[in-house]
Amino acid sequence: MNSKLISNARVLPRAASLLFLYLLLSGCGDQLLSHSKFSGSTMGTFYHITVLTNPAASISEQDVQQAIDQQLQLINQQMSTYIDDSELSQFNAAAVDEWVQLSPNLFDVLMLSLELGWLSNGAFDITVGPLVDLWGFGPGRLDRADTVPAQISIDRQLKGVGFQALEFDLESSKVRKRKPVRLDLSAIAKGFAVDKLSELLLFAGYTDFMVELGGELRLHGNSPRNSAWRIAIEQPESSMMAVANKAIKVSNVAVATSGDYRNYFELQGKRYSHTIDPATGYPITHKLASVTVIADSAAYADGLATAINVLGPDKGFQLAQQQGLAVYLLVKSEQGFDAIISDAFKPYLE
Ligand code: ADP
Ligand code: MG
């Protein structure tokens, strides 16, 4: 059994960009405030946490590490499609029309996923799981074929897509499916985990910290430099020169990025990303290289980044402006990359 939620077969580009992020964070020779770091692997990726020492917090570092690991294990057991007996796998296996009692965490993530589904006009859809698998990006992807599936298979799986099939009983926290859909929370669960770890740290008495999991971030209070957190906007590798050192100053918000350069395969010069357009059943192919979103919660930012990635630069930017969402788009151009920045994002730029 594979305990990974999201297994990035190609984690190197992400690792490279994270390195970039940390270089920026520890850029000059400032006197840094006392802080501790926690890290580990989860959900097929890594997490890194930095907390400023708070003498008032009564919990030992060892206990913090243990609480973090327990929390991540719990979320994985609730939301992983890589764990056969996870709560999500059990819901996926449940019969059509059968009401299933869900944990508060899973119930919350499903509700938020529907909110994002409606907001994005169906671009964000947690029932794309069968298509993610068909294109070889689901569990067991390490032996994927890297081929384009037959149209007839795509059409068949498309019939099983549609989050509208989910019905919620708000009073009893039960959910049922009205047709045989299969859920995949990979686009939102990492962000949700970041929120839960942040809540845990706040609860333990920490006021200044950064939580990063698979590139999704949440920042509170001040950084070890005793000022707001300074974060480099994740750049596609080849654009590091083209868009130099764009950085944001953030505090008490989450930052998430969705890009086509991290998990994909290439066939005859065409790039097939792990993000699927639920309208066509095909991986997205437009010129949007990456989407960075700033929002209060990391789950929301994580899901919204994927949603806007599916919508593409035009519709994605339109939605951001209409709804006042803080969104930064990097669009491939002939010269390299163009940055398109929503009004709500601008105040965060350095
Ligand atoms: P990214 O940072 O590139 O958005 P994520 O891991 O956050 O990457 O989300 C991508 C994952 O979400 C895919 O691997 C797939 O499991 C799932 N997914 C793909 N397309 C969609 C979609 N349209 N709506 C919701 N989830 C999707
Ligand atoms: Mg995402």
CSV table of N, CA, C and O in Angstrom, one decimal, residues 205-320:
chain,number,residue,atom,x,y,z
A,205,GLY,N,0.6,28.3,21.0
A,205,GLY,CA,1.1,29.6,21.5
A,205,GLY,C,2.1,30.3,20.6
A,205,GLY,O,2.6,31.3,21.0
A,206,TYR,N,2.3,29.8,19.4
A,206,TYR,CA,3.2,30.4,18.5
A,206,TYR,C,2.5,31.5,17.7
A,206,TYR,O,1.3,31.3,17.3
A,207,THR,N,3.1,32.6,17.5
A,207,THR,CA,2.4,33.7,16.8
A,207,THR,C,3.1,34.1,15.5
A,207,THR,O,2.5,34.8,14.7
A,208,ASP,N,4.4,33.6,15.4
A,208,ASP,CA,5.1,34.0,14.2
A,208,ASP,C,5.7,32.7,13.5
A,208,ASP,O,6.6,32.1,14.1
A,209,PHE,N,5.2,32.4,12.4
A,209,PHE,CA,5.7,31.2,11.7
A,209,PHE,C,5.4,31.1,10.3
A,209,PHE,O,4.5,31.9,9.7
A,210,MET,N,6.0,30.2,9.6
A,210,MET,CA,5.7,29.9,8.2
A,210,MET,C,5.5,28.4,8.1
A,210,MET,O,6.4,27.6,8.6
A,211,VAL,N,4.4,28.0,7.5
A,211,VAL,CA,4.2,26.5,7.2
A,211,VAL,C,4.2,26.4,5.7
A,211,VAL,O,3.5,27.1,5.0
A,212,GLU,N,5.0,25.5,5.2
A,212,GLU,CA,5.1,25.2,3.8
A,212,GLU,C,4.9,23.7,3.5
A,212,GLU,O,5.6,22.9,4.2
A,213,LEU,N,4.0,23.3,2.7
A,213,LEU,CA,3.8,21.9,2.3
A,213,LEU,C,3.6,21.8,0.8
A,213,LEU,O,2.7,22.4,0.3
A,214,GLY,N,4.5,21.1,0.2
A,214,GLY,CA,4.4,21.0,-1.3
A,214,GLY,C,4.3,22.3,-2.0
A,214,GLY,O,3.7,22.5,-3.1
A,215,GLY,N,4.9,23.4,-1.4
A,215,GLY,CA,4.9,24.7,-2.1
A,215,GLY,C,3.7,25.6,-1.7
A,215,GLY,O,3.7,26.8,-2.0
A,216,GLU,N,2.7,25.0,-1.0
A,216,GLU,CA,1.6,25.8,-0.5
A,216,GLU,C,2.1,26.4,0.9
A,216,GLU,O,2.6,25.6,1.7
A,217,LEU,N,1.7,27.6,1.1
A,217,LEU,CA,2.3,28.3,2.3
A,217,LEU,C,1.2,29.0,3.2
A,217,LEU,O,0.2,29.4,2.6
A,218,ARG,N,1.5,29.1,4.4
A,218,ARG,CA,0.8,30.0,5.3
A,218,ARG,C,1.8,30.7,6.2
A,218,ARG,O,2.7,30.1,6.8
A,219,LEU,N,1.6,32.1,6.3
A,219,LEU,CA,2.6,32.9,7.1
A,219,LEU,C,1.8,33.6,8.2
A,219,LEU,O,0.8,34.2,7.9
A,220,HIS,N,2.4,33.6,9.3
A,220,HIS,CA,1.8,34.4,10.4
A,220,HIS,C,2.9,35.3,11.1
A,220,HIS,O,4.1,34.9,11.1
A,221,GLY,N,2.4,36.4,11.5
A,221,GLY,CA,3.3,37.3,12.3
A,221,GLY,C,4.5,37.7,11.5
A,221,GLY,O,4.4,38.0,10.3
A,222,ASN,N,5.6,37.7,12.1
A,222,ASN,CA,6.9,38.1,11.5
A,222,ASN,C,7.8,37.0,11.2
A,222,ASN,O,7.7,35.9,11.8
A,223,SER,N,8.8,37.2,10.3
A,223,SER,CA,9.8,36.2,10.0
A,223,SER,C,11.0,36.4,11.0
A,223,SER,O,11.0,37.4,11.8
A,224,PRO,N,12.0,35.6,10.9
A,224,PRO,CA,13.1,35.8,11.8
A,224,PRO,C,13.8,37.1,11.6
A,224,PRO,O,14.7,37.5,12.4
A,225,ARG,N,13.5,37.8,10.5
A,225,ARG,CA,14.1,39.1,10.3
A,225,ARG,C,13.3,40.2,11.1
A,225,ARG,O,13.5,41.4,10.9
A,226,ASN,N,12.3,39.8,11.8
A,226,ASN,CA,11.5,40.7,12.6
A,226,ASN,C,10.6,41.7,11.7
A,226,ASN,O,10.4,42.8,12.1
A,227,SER,N,10.3,41.2,10.5
A,227,SER,CA,9.4,41.9,9.7
A,227,SER,C,8.5,40.9,8.9
A,227,SER,O,8.7,39.7,9.1
A,228,ALA,N,7.5,41.4,8.2
A,228,ALA,CA,6.6,40.5,7.5
A,228,ALA,C,7.4,39.5,6.6
A,228,ALA,O,8.5,39.8,6.3
A,229,TRP,N,6.8,38.4,6.3
A,229,TRP,CA,7.5,37.3,5.6
A,229,TRP,C,7.7,37.8,4.1
A,229,TRP,O,6.8,38.3,3.5
A,230,ARG,N,8.9,37.6,3.6
A,230,ARG,CA,9.2,38.0,2.2
A,230,ARG,C,9.3,36.7,1.4
A,230,ARG,O,10.1,35.8,1.7
A,231,ILE,N,8.4,36.5,0.5
A,231,ILE,CA,8.3,35.3,-0.3
A,231,ILE,C,8.6,35.5,-1.8
A,231,ILE,O,8.0,36.5,-2.3
A,232,ALA,N,9.4,34.7,-2.4
A,232,ALA,CA,9.6,34.8,-3.8
A,232,ALA,C,8.4,34.1,-4.5
A,232,ALA,O,8.0,33.1,-4.1
A,233,ILE,N,7.9,34.8,-5.5
A,233,ILE,CA,6.8,34.1,-6.3
A,233,ILE,C,7.5,33.0,-7.1
A,233,ILE,O,8.5,33.2,-7.8
A,234,GLU,N,6.9,31.8,-7.0
A,234,GLU,CA,7.5,30.7,-7.7
A,234,GLU,C,7.5,30.9,-9.2
A,234,GLU,O,6.5,31.2,-9.8
A,235,GLN,N,8.6,30.7,-9.8
A,235,GLN,CA,8.8,30.9,-11.2
A,235,GLN,C,9.0,29.6,-11.9
A,235,GLN,O,9.8,28.7,-11.3
A,236,PRO,N,8.5,29.4,-13.1
A,236,PRO,CA,8.9,28.2,-13.9
A,236,PRO,C,10.4,28.3,-14.1
A,236,PRO,O,10.9,29.4,-14.2
A,237,GLU,N,11.1,27.2,-14.0
A,237,GLU,CA,12.5,27.2,-14.0
A,237,GLU,C,13.2,28.0,-15.0
A,237,GLU,O,14.0,28.8,-14.7
A,238,SER,N,12.7,27.9,-16.3
A,238,SER,CA,13.3,28.6,-17.4
A,238,SER,C,13.1,30.1,-17.3
A,238,SER,O,13.7,30.8,-18.1
A,239,SER,N,12.2,30.5,-16.5
A,239,SER,CA,11.9,32.0,-16.5
A,239,SER,C,12.7,32.7,-15.4
A,239,SER,O,12.4,33.9,-15.2
A,240,MET,N,13.5,32.1,-14.6
A,240,MET,CA,14.1,32.7,-13.5
A,240,MET,C,14.8,34.0,-13.9
A,240,MET,O,14.9,35.0,-13.2
A,241,MET,N,15.4,34.0,-15.2
A,241,MET,CA,16.0,35.2,-15.7
A,241,MET,C,15.0,36.2,-16.2
A,241,MET,O,15.1,37.4,-16.0
A,242,ALA,N,13.9,35.6,-16.8
A,242,ALA,CA,13.0,36.5,-17.6
A,242,ALA,C,12.2,37.4,-16.6
A,242,ALA,O,12.0,38.5,-16.8
A,243,VAL,N,11.8,36.8,-15.5
A,243,VAL,CA,11.0,37.6,-14.5
A,243,VAL,C,11.8,37.6,-13.2
A,243,VAL,O,11.8,36.7,-12.4
A,244,ALA,N,12.6,38.7,-13.0
A,244,ALA,CA,13.6,38.6,-12.0
A,244,ALA,C,13.0,38.9,-10.6
A,244,ALA,O,12.3,39.9,-10.4
A,245,ASN,N,13.3,38.0,-9.7
A,245,ASN,CA,13.1,38.2,-8.3
A,245,ASN,C,11.8,38.9,-7.9
A,245,ASN,O,11.9,39.8,-7.1
A,246,LYS,N,10.7,38.5,-8.4
A,246,LYS,CA,9.4,39.1,-7.9
A,246,LYS,C,9.1,38.6,-6.5
A,246,LYS,O,9.2,37.3,-6.3
A,247,ALA,N,8.9,39.4,-5.6
A,247,ALA,CA,8.7,39.0,-4.3
A,247,ALA,C,7.5,39.7,-3.7
A,247,ALA,O,7.1,40.8,-4.1
A,248,ILE,N,6.9,39.0,-2.7
A,248,ILE,CA,5.8,39.7,-2.0
A,248,ILE,C,6.1,39.7,-0.5
A,248,ILE,O,6.9,38.9,0.0
A,249,LYS,N,5.4,40.7,0.2
A,249,LYS,CA,5.6,40.8,1.7
A,249,LYS,C,4.2,40.4,2.2
A,249,LYS,O,3.2,41.0,1.9
A,250,VAL,N,4.2,39.3,3.0
A,250,VAL,CA,2.9,38.8,3.5
A,250,VAL,C,2.9,38.5,5.0
A,250,VAL,O,3.9,38.1,5.5
A,251,SER,N,1.7,38.6,5.6
A,251,SER,CA,1.6,38.1,7.0
A,251,SER,C,0.1,37.8,7.2
A,251,SER,O,-0.8,38.4,6.7
A,252,ASN,N,-0.1,36.7,8.0
A,252,ASN,CA,-1.4,36.2,8.3
A,252,ASN,C,-2.3,35.9,7.1
A,252,ASN,O,-3.5,36.2,7.1
A,253,VAL,N,-1.6,35.4,6.1
A,253,VAL,CA,-2.3,34.9,4.9
A,253,VAL,C,-1.7,33.6,4.4
A,253,VAL,O,-0.6,33.2,4.8
A,254,ALA,N,-2.4,33.0,3.4
A,254,ALA,CA,-1.8,31.8,2.7
A,254,ALA,C,-1.4,32.2,1.3
A,254,ALA,O,-2.0,33.1,0.7
A,255,VAL,N,-0.4,31.5,0.8
A,255,VAL,CA,0.0,31.7,-0.6
A,255,VAL,C,0.1,30.3,-1.3
A,255,VAL,O,0.8,29.4,-0.8
A,256,ALA,N,-0.6,30.1,-2.4
A,256,ALA,CA,-0.5,28.9,-3.1
A,256,ALA,C,-0.2,29.1,-4.6
A,256,ALA,O,-0.5,30.1,-5.1
A,257,THR,N,0.5,28.1,-5.2
A,257,THR,CA,0.9,28.2,-6.6
A,257,THR,C,0.5,27.0,-7.3
A,257,THR,O,0.6,25.8,-6.8
A,258,SER,N,-0.1,27.1,-8.5
A,258,SER,CA,-0.4,26.0,-9.4
A,258,SER,C,0.3,26.2,-10.7
A,258,SER,O,0.3,27.3,-11.2
A,259,GLY,N,1.0,25.2,-11.2
A,259,GLY,CA,1.8,25.4,-12.4
A,259,GLY,C,1.8,24.2,-13.3
A,259,GLY,O,1.5,23.1,-12.8
A,260,ASP,N,2.1,24.4,-14.6
A,260,ASP,CA,2.0,23.3,-15.5
A,260,ASP,C,3.4,22.6,-15.6
A,260,ASP,O,3.6,21.7,-16.4
A,261,TYR,N,4.4,23.1,-14.8
A,261,TYR,CA,5.8,22.7,-15.1
A,261,TYR,C,6.3,21.7,-14.1
A,261,TYR,O,7.4,21.4,-13.9
A,262,ARG,N,5.4,21.2,-13.2
A,262,ARG,CA,5.8,20.3,-12.1
A,262,ARG,C,5.5,18.9,-12.4
A,262,ARG,O,6.3,18.0,-12.1
A,263,ASN,N,4.3,18.6,-12.9
A,263,ASN,CA,3.9,17.2,-13.0
A,263,ASN,C,3.2,17.1,-14.3
A,263,ASN,O,2.1,17.5,-14.5
A,264,TYR,N,4.0,16.5,-15.3
A,264,TYR,CA,3.5,16.4,-16.6
A,264,TYR,C,4.2,15.4,-17.4
A,264,TYR,O,5.3,14.9,-16.9
A,265,PHE,N,3.7,15.0,-18.6
A,265,PHE,CA,4.6,14.3,-19.5
A,265,PHE,C,4.6,14.9,-20.9
A,265,PHE,O,3.6,15.7,-21.1
A,266,GLU,N,5.6,14.7,-21.7
A,266,GLU,CA,5.6,15.3,-23.0
A,266,GLU,C,5.6,14.3,-24.0
A,266,GLU,O,6.2,13.2,-23.9
A,267,LEU,N,4.8,14.6,-25.1
A,267,LEU,CA,4.7,13.6,-26.2
A,267,LEU,C,4.7,14.4,-27.5
A,267,LEU,O,3.8,15.4,-27.6
A,268,GLN,N,5.6,14.1,-28.4
A,268,GLN,CA,5.6,14.9,-29.6
A,268,GLN,C,5.6,16.4,-29.4
A,268,GLN,O,4.8,17.1,-30.1
A,269,GLY,N,6.4,16.8,-28.5
A,269,GLY,CA,6.5,18.3,-28.3
A,269,GLY,C,5.4,18.9,-27.6
A,269,GLY,O,5.4,20.1,-27.4
A,270,LYS,N,4.4,18.2,-27.2
A,270,LYS,CA,3.2,18.7,-26.5
A,270,LYS,C,3.3,18.3,-25.0
A,270,LYS,O,3.6,17.2,-24.7
A,271,ARG,N,2.9,19.3,-24.1
A,271,ARG,CA,3.0,19.0,-22.7
A,271,ARG,C,1.6,18.7,-22.2
A,271,ARG,O,0.6,19.3,-22.4
A,272,TYR,N,1.6,17.5,-21.5
A,272,TYR,CA,0.3,17.1,-20.9
A,272,TYR,C,0.4,17.2,-19.3
A,272,TYR,O,1.2,16.5,-18.7
A,273,SER,N,-0.3,18.2,-18.8
A,273,SER,CA,-0.2,18.5,-17.4
A,273,SER,C,-1.2,17.6,-16.5
A,273,SER,O,-2.1,17.0,-17.1
A,274,HIS,N,-0.9,17.5,-15.3
A,274,HIS,CA,-1.8,16.7,-14.4
A,274,HIS,C,-3.1,17.4,-14.0
A,274,HIS,O,-3.9,16.9,-13.3
A,275,THR,N,-3.2,18.6,-14.5
A,275,THR,CA,-4.5,19.4,-14.3
A,275,THR,C,-5.4,19.2,-15.5
A,275,THR,O,-5.0,19.4,-16.6
A,276,ILE,N,-6.6,18.7,-15.2
A,276,ILE,CA,-7.5,18.3,-16.2
A,276,ILE,C,-8.7,19.3,-16.3
A,276,ILE,O,-9.2,19.7,-15.3
A,277,ASP,N,-9.0,19.7,-17.5
A,277,ASP,CA,-10.2,20.5,-17.7
A,277,ASP,C,-11.4,19.6,-17.7
A,277,ASP,O,-11.6,18.8,-18.6
A,278,PRO,N,-12.3,19.7,-16.7
A,278,PRO,CA,-13.4,18.8,-16.6
A,278,PRO,C,-14.4,19.0,-17.8
A,278,PRO,O,-15.2,18.1,-18.0
A,279,ALA,N,-14.3,20.1,-18.5
A,279,ALA,CA,-15.2,20.3,-19.6
A,279,ALA,C,-14.8,19.5,-20.8
A,279,ALA,O,-15.7,19.0,-21.6
A,280,THR,N,-13.5,19.2,-21.0
A,280,THR,CA,-13.1,18.4,-22.2
A,280,THR,C,-12.5,17.0,-21.8
A,280,THR,O,-12.4,16.1,-22.7
A,281,GLY,N,-12.1,16.9,-20.6
A,281,GLY,CA,-11.5,15.6,-20.2
A,281,GLY,C,-10.0,15.6,-20.6
A,281,GLY,O,-9.3,14.6,-20.3
A,282,TYR,N,-9.5,16.7,-21.1
A,282,TYR,CA,-8.1,16.8,-21.5
A,282,TYR,C,-7.3,17.6,-20.5
A,282,TYR,O,-7.8,18.5,-19.9
A,283,PRO,N,-6.0,17.3,-20.4
A,283,PRO,CA,-5.1,18.2,-19.6
A,283,PRO,C,-5.1,19.6,-20.2
A,283,PRO,O,-5.3,19.8,-21.4
A,284,ILE,N,-4.9,20.6,-19.4
A,284,ILE,CA,-5.0,22.0,-19.9
A,284,ILE,C,-3.8,22.2,-20.8
A,284,ILE,O,-2.7,21.7,-20.6
A,285,THR,N,-4.0,23.1,-21.8
A,285,THR,CA,-3.0,23.3,-22.8
A,285,THR,C,-2.7,24.8,-23.1
A,285,THR,O,-1.9,25.1,-24.0
A,286,HIS,N,-3.3,25.7,-22.3
A,286,HIS,CA,-3.2,27.1,-22.7
A,286,HIS,C,-1.8,27.6,-22.2
A,286,HIS,O,-1.0,26.9,-21.7
A,287,LYS,N,-1.6,28.9,-22.4
A,287,LYS,CA,-0.3,29.5,-22.2
A,287,LYS,C,0.0,30.0,-20.7
A,287,LYS,O,0.9,30.6,-20.5
A,288,LEU,N,-0.9,29.6,-19.8
A,288,LEU,CA,-0.7,30.0,-18.5
A,288,LEU,C,0.4,29.1,-17.8
A,288,LEU,O,0.2,27.8,-17.7
A,289,ALA,N,1.5,29.7,-17.4
A,289,ALA,CA,2.6,28.8,-16.9
A,289,ALA,C,2.4,28.6,-15.4
A,289,ALA,O,2.7,27.6,-14.9
A,290,SER,N,1.9,29.7,-14.7
A,290,SER,CA,1.7,29.5,-13.2
A,290,SER,C,0.7,30.5,-12.7
A,290,SER,O,0.5,31.6,-13.3
A,291,VAL,N,0.0,30.1,-11.6
A,291,VAL,CA,-1.0,30.9,-10.9
A,291,VAL,C,-0.6,31.0,-9.5
A,291,VAL,O,-0.4,29.9,-8.8
A,292,THR,N,-0.4,32.2,-8.9
A,292,THR,CA,-0.2,32.3,-7.5
A,292,THR,C,-1.3,33.0,-6.9
A,292,THR,O,-1.8,34.1,-7.4
A,293,VAL,N,-1.9,32.5,-5.8
A,293,VAL,CA,-3.1,33.1,-5.1
A,293,VAL,C,-2.7,33.4,-3.7
A,293,VAL,O,-2.1,32.6,-3.0
A,294,ILE,N,-3.2,34.5,-3.2
A,294,ILE,CA,-3.1,34.9,-1.8
A,294,ILE,C,-4.5,34.9,-1.2
A,294,ILE,O,-5.4,35.5,-1.8
A,295,ALA,N,-4.7,34.2,-0.1
A,295,ALA,CA,-6.1,34.2,0.5
A,295,ALA,C,-5.9,33.9,2.0
A,295,ALA,O,-4.8,33.6,2.4
A,296,ASP,N,-7.0,34.0,2.7
A,296,ASP,CA,-6.9,33.8,4.1
A,296,ASP,C,-6.6,32.3,4.4
A,296,ASP,O,-5.8,32.0,5.3
A,297,SER,N,-7.2,31.4,3.8
A,297,SER,CA,-6.9,30.0,4.1
A,297,SER,C,-6.1,29.3,2.9
A,297,SER,O,-6.3,29.7,1.8
A,298,ALA,N,-5.2,28.4,3.3
A,298,ALA,CA,-4.4,27.7,2.4
A,298,ALA,C,-5.2,26.8,1.5
A,298,ALA,O,-4.9,26.6,0.3
A,299,ALA,N,-6.2,26.2,2.1
A,299,ALA,CA,-7.1,25.2,1.3
A,299,ALA,C,-7.7,26.0,0.2
A,299,ALA,O,-7.7,25.5,-1.0
A,300,TYR,N,-8.3,27.2,0.5
A,300,TYR,CA,-8.9,28.0,-0.5
A,300,TYR,C,-7.9,28.4,-1.6
A,300,TYR,O,-8.2,28.3,-2.8
A,301,ALA,N,-6.8,28.9,-1.1
A,301,ALA,CA,-5.7,29.4,-2.1
A,301,ALA,C,-5.3,28.2,-3.0
A,301,ALA,O,-5.1,28.4,-4.2
A,302,ASP,N,-5.1,27.1,-2.4
A,302,ASP,CA,-4.6,25.9,-3.1
A,302,ASP,C,-5.6,25.5,-4.2
A,302,ASP,O,-5.3,25.4,-5.4
A,303,GLY,N,-6.9,25.4,-3.8
A,303,GLY,CA,-7.9,25.0,-4.8
A,303,GLY,C,-8.1,26.0,-5.8
A,303,GLY,O,-8.3,25.7,-7.0
A,304,LEU,N,-8.1,27.3,-5.4
A,304,LEU,CA,-8.4,28.4,-6.3
A,304,LEU,C,-7.3,28.5,-7.4
A,304,LEU,O,-7.5,28.8,-8.5
A,305,ALA,N,-6.0,28.2,-6.9
A,305,ALA,CA,-4.9,28.3,-7.9
A,305,ALA,C,-5.1,27.2,-9.0
A,305,ALA,O,-4.9,27.5,-10.2
A,306,THR,N,-5.5,26.1,-8.6
A,306,THR,CA,-5.8,25.0,-9.6
A,306,THR,C,-7.0,25.4,-10.5
A,306,THR,O,-7.0,25.3,-11.7
A,307,ALA,N,-8.0,26.0,-9.9
A,307,ALA,CA,-9.2,26.4,-10.6
A,307,ALA,C,-8.9,27.4,-11.7
A,307,ALA,O,-9.3,27.3,-12.8
A,308,ILE,N,-8.1,28.4,-11.3
A,308,ILE,CA,-7.7,29.5,-12.2
A,308,ILE,C,-6.8,28.9,-13.3
A,308,ILE,O,-6.9,29.3,-14.5
A,309,ASN,N,-6.0,28.0,-12.9
A,309,ASN,CA,-5.1,27.3,-13.9
A,309,ASN,C,-5.9,26.6,-15.0
A,309,ASN,O,-5.6,26.7,-16.2
A,310,VAL,N,-7.0,26.0,-14.6
A,310,VAL,CA,-7.9,25.4,-15.5
A,310,VAL,C,-8.6,26.4,-16.4
A,310,VAL,O,-8.7,26.3,-17.6
A,311,LEU,N,-9.1,27.5,-15.8
A,311,LEU,CA,-9.8,28.5,-16.5
A,311,LEU,C,-8.9,29.2,-17.6
A,311,LEU,O,-9.4,29.7,-18.6
A,312,GLY,N,-7.6,29.3,-17.3
A,312,GLY,CA,-6.7,29.9,-18.3
A,312,GLY,C,-6.6,31.4,-18.0
A,312,GLY,O,-7.3,32.0,-17.2
A,313,PRO,N,-5.6,32.1,-18.7
A,313,PRO,CA,-5.3,33.5,-18.4
A,313,PRO,C,-6.5,34.4,-18.5
A,313,PRO,O,-6.7,35.3,-17.7
A,314,ASP,N,-7.3,34.3,-19.6
A,314,ASP,CA,-8.4,35.3,-19.8
A,314,ASP,C,-9.5,35.2,-18.8
A,314,ASP,O,-9.8,36.1,-18.0
A,315,LYS,N,-10.1,34.0,-18.8
A,315,LYS,CA,-11.2,33.8,-17.9
A,315,LYS,C,-10.8,33.8,-16.4
A,315,LYS,O,-11.5,34.2,-15.5
A,316,GLY,N,-9.5,33.3,-16.2
A,316,GLY,CA,-9.0,33.3,-14.8
A,316,GLY,C,-8.8,34.7,-14.3
A,316,GLY,O,-9.2,35.0,-13.2
A,317,PHE,N,-8.3,35.6,-15.1
A,317,PHE,CA,-8.0,36.9,-14.7
A,317,PHE,C,-9.4,37.7,-14.5
A,317,PHE,O,-9.6,38.4,-13.5
A,318,GLN,N,-10.3,37.4,-15.4
A,318,GLN,CA,-11.6,38.0,-15.3
A,318,GLN,C,-12.3,37.6,-14.0
A,318,GLN,O,-12.8,38.5,-13.3
A,319,LEU,N,-12.2,36.4,-13.6
A,319,LEU,CA,-12.8,35.9,-12.4
A,319,LEU,C,-12.2,36.6,-11.2
A,319,LEU,O,-12.8,37.1,-10.2
A,320,ALA,N,-10.8,36.7,-11.2
A,320,ALA,CA,-10.1,37.3,-10.1
A,320,ALA,C,-10.5,38.8,-9.9
A,320,ALA,O,-10.8,39.2,-8.8
